[in-house]
Coordinates of C-alpha atoms in Angstrom, one line a residue:
X37 CA 28.8 27.3 -49.3
X38 CA 27.2 30.5 -50.2
X39 CA 29.1 33.6 -49.6
X40 CA 27.9 36.8 -51.1
X41 CA 30.6 38.3 -53.7
X42 CA 30.5 41.7 -54.9
X43 CA 32.7 44.4 -56.4
X44 CA 33.7 48.0 -55.8
X45 CA 32.0 50.2 -58.3
X46 CA 31.1 53.8 -59.1
X47 CA 29.1 55.6 -56.9
X48 CA 26.4 57.3 -59.3
X49 CA 24.4 54.4 -59.3
X50 CA 25.5 51.5 -57.3
X51 CA 22.2 49.7 -57.4
X52 CA 22.5 49.7 -61.3
X53 CA 26.3 48.6 -61.0
X54 CA 25.2 45.6 -58.6
X55 CA 22.6 44.8 -61.1
X56 CA 25.3 44.8 -64.0
X57 CA 27.2 42.3 -62.3
X58 CA 24.6 40.0 -61.0
X59 CA 25.4 40.6 -57.6
X60 CA 23.4 41.8 -54.5
X61 CA 26.6 43.4 -52.9
X62 CA 28.7 46.4 -53.7
X63 CA 31.0 48.7 -52.1
X64 CA 31.4 52.5 -53.2
X65 CA 32.8 55.9 -52.0
X66 CA 30.4 58.9 -51.0
X67 CA 32.3 61.7 -52.5
X68 CA 36.1 62.2 -53.2
X69 CA 38.0 59.5 -51.7
X70 CA 41.3 61.8 -51.6
X71 CA 39.8 64.9 -50.0
X72 CA 38.7 66.2 -46.9
X73 CA 35.4 67.7 -48.4
X74 CA 32.5 66.3 -46.9
X75 CA 30.5 63.2 -48.3
X76 CA 28.2 63.6 -51.0
X77 CA 25.5 61.2 -52.2
X78 CA 25.4 61.5 -56.5
X79 CA 22.6 59.3 -56.8
X80 CA 19.5 60.9 -58.0
X81 CA 17.3 62.0 -55.5
X82 CA 20.0 61.6 -52.7
X83 CA 20.4 59.4 -49.9
X84 CA 16.7 58.5 -49.2
X85 CA 16.1 57.6 -53.0
X86 CA 19.2 55.3 -52.7
X87 CA 18.4 53.5 -49.6
X88 CA 14.9 52.9 -51.1
X89 CA 16.3 51.9 -54.4
X90 CA 19.2 49.5 -52.7
X91 CA 16.0 47.9 -50.5
X92 CA 13.9 47.2 -53.1
X93 CA 16.7 45.7 -55.3
X94 CA 18.1 43.5 -52.2
X95 CA 21.5 45.1 -52.5
X96 CA 23.6 45.5 -49.5
X97 CA 25.8 48.9 -49.8
X98 CA 29.1 49.4 -48.1
X99 CA 31.0 52.6 -47.9
X100 CA 34.8 52.9 -48.1
X101 CA 35.7 56.2 -46.0
X102 CA 38.5 58.6 -47.8
X103 CA 41.9 57.7 -47.9
X104 CA 42.9 60.8 -46.4
X105 CA 41.5 59.6 -42.8
X106 CA 44.1 59.2 -40.2
X107 CA 42.8 59.3 -36.8
X108 CA 46.0 57.5 -35.7
X109 CA 48.4 60.3 -36.2
X110 CA 49.8 62.6 -33.5
X111 CA 49.4 65.2 -36.1
X112 CA 46.7 67.5 -34.8
X113 CA 46.2 69.0 -38.3
X114 CA 45.6 65.7 -39.8
X115 CA 43.8 63.7 -36.7
X116 CA 41.2 66.4 -35.9
X117 CA 39.8 66.9 -39.5
X118 CA 40.0 63.1 -39.9
X119 CA 37.7 62.4 -37.0
X120 CA 35.4 65.2 -38.3
X121 CA 35.3 63.5 -41.7
X122 CA 34.8 60.2 -40.1
X123 CA 31.9 60.9 -38.6
X124 CA 30.4 62.6 -41.8
X125 CA 30.9 59.6 -43.7
X126 CA 29.6 57.5 -40.7
X127 CA 26.3 59.6 -40.9
X128 CA 26.0 59.7 -44.5
X129 CA 26.6 55.8 -44.8
X130 CA 23.9 55.4 -42.4
X131 CA 21.6 57.8 -44.3
X132 CA 21.8 55.3 -47.2
X133 CA 21.3 52.1 -45.0
X134 CA 25.0 50.7 -45.3
X135 CA 25.9 47.5 -44.0
X136 CA 29.4 48.9 -42.7
X137 CA 31.8 52.2 -43.0
X138 CA 35.2 50.8 -44.0
X139 CA 38.5 52.9 -42.9
X140 CA 42.1 52.2 -43.1
X141 CA 44.1 51.9 -40.1
X142 CA 46.1 54.9 -40.7
X143 CA 49.7 55.7 -39.2
X144 CA 52.0 57.6 -36.8
X145 CA 54.8 59.7 -37.7
X146 CA 58.4 58.1 -37.7
X147 CA 60.0 58.2 -34.4
X148 CA 56.6 58.3 -32.7
X149 CA 55.7 55.7 -30.0
X150 CA 53.1 53.3 -31.5
X151 CA 51.2 53.3 -28.3
X152 CA 50.1 57.0 -29.0
X153 CA 48.8 55.9 -32.2
X154 CA 46.7 52.8 -30.6
X155 CA 45.5 55.6 -27.8
X156 CA 44.4 57.7 -30.5
X157 CA 42.5 55.0 -31.8
X158 CA 40.7 54.6 -28.6
X159 CA 40.1 58.4 -28.6
X160 CA 38.5 58.2 -31.9
X161 CA 36.0 55.5 -31.3
X162 CA 34.8 57.3 -28.2
X163 CA 34.3 60.4 -30.2
X164 CA 32.4 58.9 -33.2
X165 CA 28.7 58.0 -33.1
X166 CA 28.9 54.6 -34.8
X167 CA 25.3 54.2 -35.9
X168 CA 26.6 51.4 -38.3
X169 CA 29.6 49.1 -38.0
X170 CA 33.0 50.9 -38.6
X171 CA 35.0 48.3 -40.3
X172 CA 39.1 49.0 -40.0
X173 CA 41.0 47.4 -42.7
X174 CA 44.5 46.3 -42.8
X175 CA 47.0 48.0 -45.0
X176 CA 49.6 47.1 -47.3
X177 CA 52.6 49.7 -46.6
X178 CA 54.6 52.0 -44.4
X179 CA 56.6 51.0 -41.2
X180 CA 54.6 53.5 -39.1
X181 CA 51.1 51.7 -40.1
X182 CA 48.8 50.8 -37.5
X183 CA 47.2 48.0 -39.4
X184 CA 49.9 46.6 -41.4
X185 CA 51.6 43.9 -39.0
X186 CA 50.0 41.7 -36.7
X187 CA 51.5 43.1 -33.3
X188 CA 50.3 46.6 -34.5
X189 CA 46.7 45.5 -35.4
X190 CA 46.6 43.9 -31.8
X191 CA 47.8 47.0 -30.2
X192 CA 45.0 48.8 -32.0
X193 CA 42.5 46.3 -31.0
X194 CA 43.5 46.2 -27.7
X195 CA 43.2 49.9 -27.2
X196 CA 39.8 50.0 -28.7
X197 CA 38.4 47.4 -26.6
X198 CA 38.9 49.6 -23.7
X199 CA 36.8 52.5 -25.7
X200 CA 33.0 53.0 -25.0
X201 CA 31.4 52.1 -28.1
X202 CA 34.2 49.1 -29.2
X203 CA 31.4 46.9 -30.1
X204 CA 30.2 48.7 -33.2
X205 CA 33.7 48.1 -34.5
X206 CA 34.8 45.4 -36.9
X207 CA 37.8 44.1 -39.2
X208 CA 38.0 44.3 -43.0
X209 CA 40.5 41.7 -44.2
X210 CA 42.2 42.4 -47.3
X211 CA 44.2 39.8 -49.3
X212 CA 46.5 41.9 -51.3
X213 CA 47.1 44.3 -48.4
X214 CA 47.8 41.0 -46.0
X215 CA 50.2 39.5 -48.9
X216 CA 51.9 42.8 -49.5
X217 CA 52.2 43.6 -46.0
X218 CA 53.8 40.5 -44.7
X219 CA 51.1 38.4 -43.6
X220 CA 51.1 34.9 -45.1
X221 CA 47.8 33.9 -46.4
X222 CA 47.8 30.7 -44.9
X223 CA 47.5 32.0 -41.6
X224 CA 45.7 35.5 -42.1
X225 CA 42.3 34.4 -41.1
X226 CA 43.5 32.6 -37.9
X227 CA 45.8 34.9 -36.8
X228 CA 43.4 37.9 -37.4
X229 CA 40.6 36.0 -35.8
X230 CA 42.8 35.4 -32.9
X231 CA 43.5 39.2 -32.5
X232 CA 39.9 40.8 -33.1
X233 CA 37.4 37.7 -32.6
X234 CA 35.7 38.4 -35.8
X235 CA 36.1 39.1 -39.8
X236 CA 33.2 41.1 -41.0
X237 CA 34.1 41.7 -44.7
X238 CA 36.7 40.5 -47.0
X239 CA 38.3 42.6 -49.7
X240 CA 39.4 39.9 -52.2
X241 CA 42.4 41.2 -54.3
X242 CA 45.1 39.9 -56.1
X243 CA 48.5 41.5 -56.1
X244 CA 50.9 43.0 -58.7
X245 CA 53.9 42.7 -56.2
X246 CA 55.7 40.5 -54.2
X247 CA 55.1 39.1 -50.4
X248 CA 56.2 41.8 -47.9
X249 CA 56.9 44.5 -50.6
X250 CA 54.7 47.1 -48.8
X251 CA 53.0 48.0 -52.1
X252 CA 48.9 48.4 -52.6
X253 CA 48.4 47.3 -56.2
X254 CA 45.8 45.3 -57.0
X255 CA 45.2 43.2 -59.8
X256 CA 42.8 40.7 -61.3
X257 CA 42.4 36.9 -60.0
X258 CA 45.2 35.0 -61.4
X259 CA 47.1 37.4 -63.0
X260 CA 49.4 38.3 -59.9
X261 CA 51.6 36.8 -57.1
X262 CA 48.9 35.0 -54.5
X263 CA 48.5 31.6 -54.8
X264 CA 44.9 30.8 -56.0
X265 CA 44.2 28.1 -53.3
X266 CA 45.4 30.1 -50.5
X267 CA 43.3 33.1 -51.7
X268 CA 40.3 30.9 -51.9
X269 CA 41.1 29.2 -48.2
X270 CA 41.0 33.1 -47.0
X271 CA 37.4 33.6 -48.4
X272 CA 36.6 30.2 -47.5
X273 CA 37.5 30.5 -44.0
X274 CA 36.8 34.1 -43.3
X275 CA 33.1 33.2 -43.9
X276 CA 31.9 36.8 -44.5
X277 CA 31.0 38.9 -47.2
X278 CA 33.3 39.5 -50.1
X279 CA 33.9 42.5 -52.0
X280 CA 36.3 42.4 -55.0
X281 CA 38.6 45.7 -55.7
X282 CA 39.9 44.2 -58.7
X283 CA 40.3 46.2 -62.2
X284 CA 37.6 46.8 -64.6
X285 CA 33.8 47.0 -65.0
X286 CA 31.0 44.7 -65.1
X287 CA 32.4 42.1 -67.3
X288 CA 35.7 41.6 -65.7
X289 CA 34.1 41.7 -62.5
X290 CA 31.8 38.8 -63.4
X291 CA 34.5 37.0 -64.6
X292 CA 36.6 37.3 -61.2
X293 CA 33.3 36.3 -59.2
X294 CA 33.4 33.2 -61.5
X295 CA 37.0 32.7 -60.8
X296 CA 36.6 32.9 -57.0
X297 CA 33.4 30.7 -56.9
X298 CA 34.9 27.9 -58.8
X299 CA 37.9 27.9 -56.2
X300 CA 35.9 28.6 -53.1
X301 CA 33.3 25.5 -53.8

């Protein structure tokens, strides 16, 4: 089985980061992942130069949107800037030739009807010009999260299915988030496929915390709580490109790639 395995890397020169890891697949941010300031391309020469360098090197780029984006919320002061920021990062990711933009599912406020969050996702998709695939990622914690529990993911997906442009929306399955969010790894791929019909990207991470802990703390393969065979099965069964968001630099990521390939087969 030939599954592309890469890593989340620093954004200054993602092509060089890919080459240092011996991979053709990397994910990175465009600017500050914790702020509302618009995206920036730190690669020398800007977006056009990065796109050319990636194409020449045969490196596929994925962009992770800022963590602050929450298009599901009923709070206008967060939802409206989040939509704007999502579009800005979509446009910037497209300019560098990225294969997809990954965004977290967000959450509603305590006491809100989750259906409002589902419908806000529908509105966000209709308001966003998705020039490349938008990949919604499951999240680890929060009782009001839109993409932690399977029933909430189903609610989001049903709402998005009614939106113009829904065909441009895909799914990113994070193994640490699934485990910490209360989704057994033995059924994660099948259940997500049943809901969404697709898994476009896997974030392969071990977890420092217990099942259903709600804690989003990644660790290197074999050092956390995930069963190695179950983790490998998710990667094998999903059949999608893999990004490791595990700690460390090139050497540590190479070791994680080897660990995973040995078990995936």
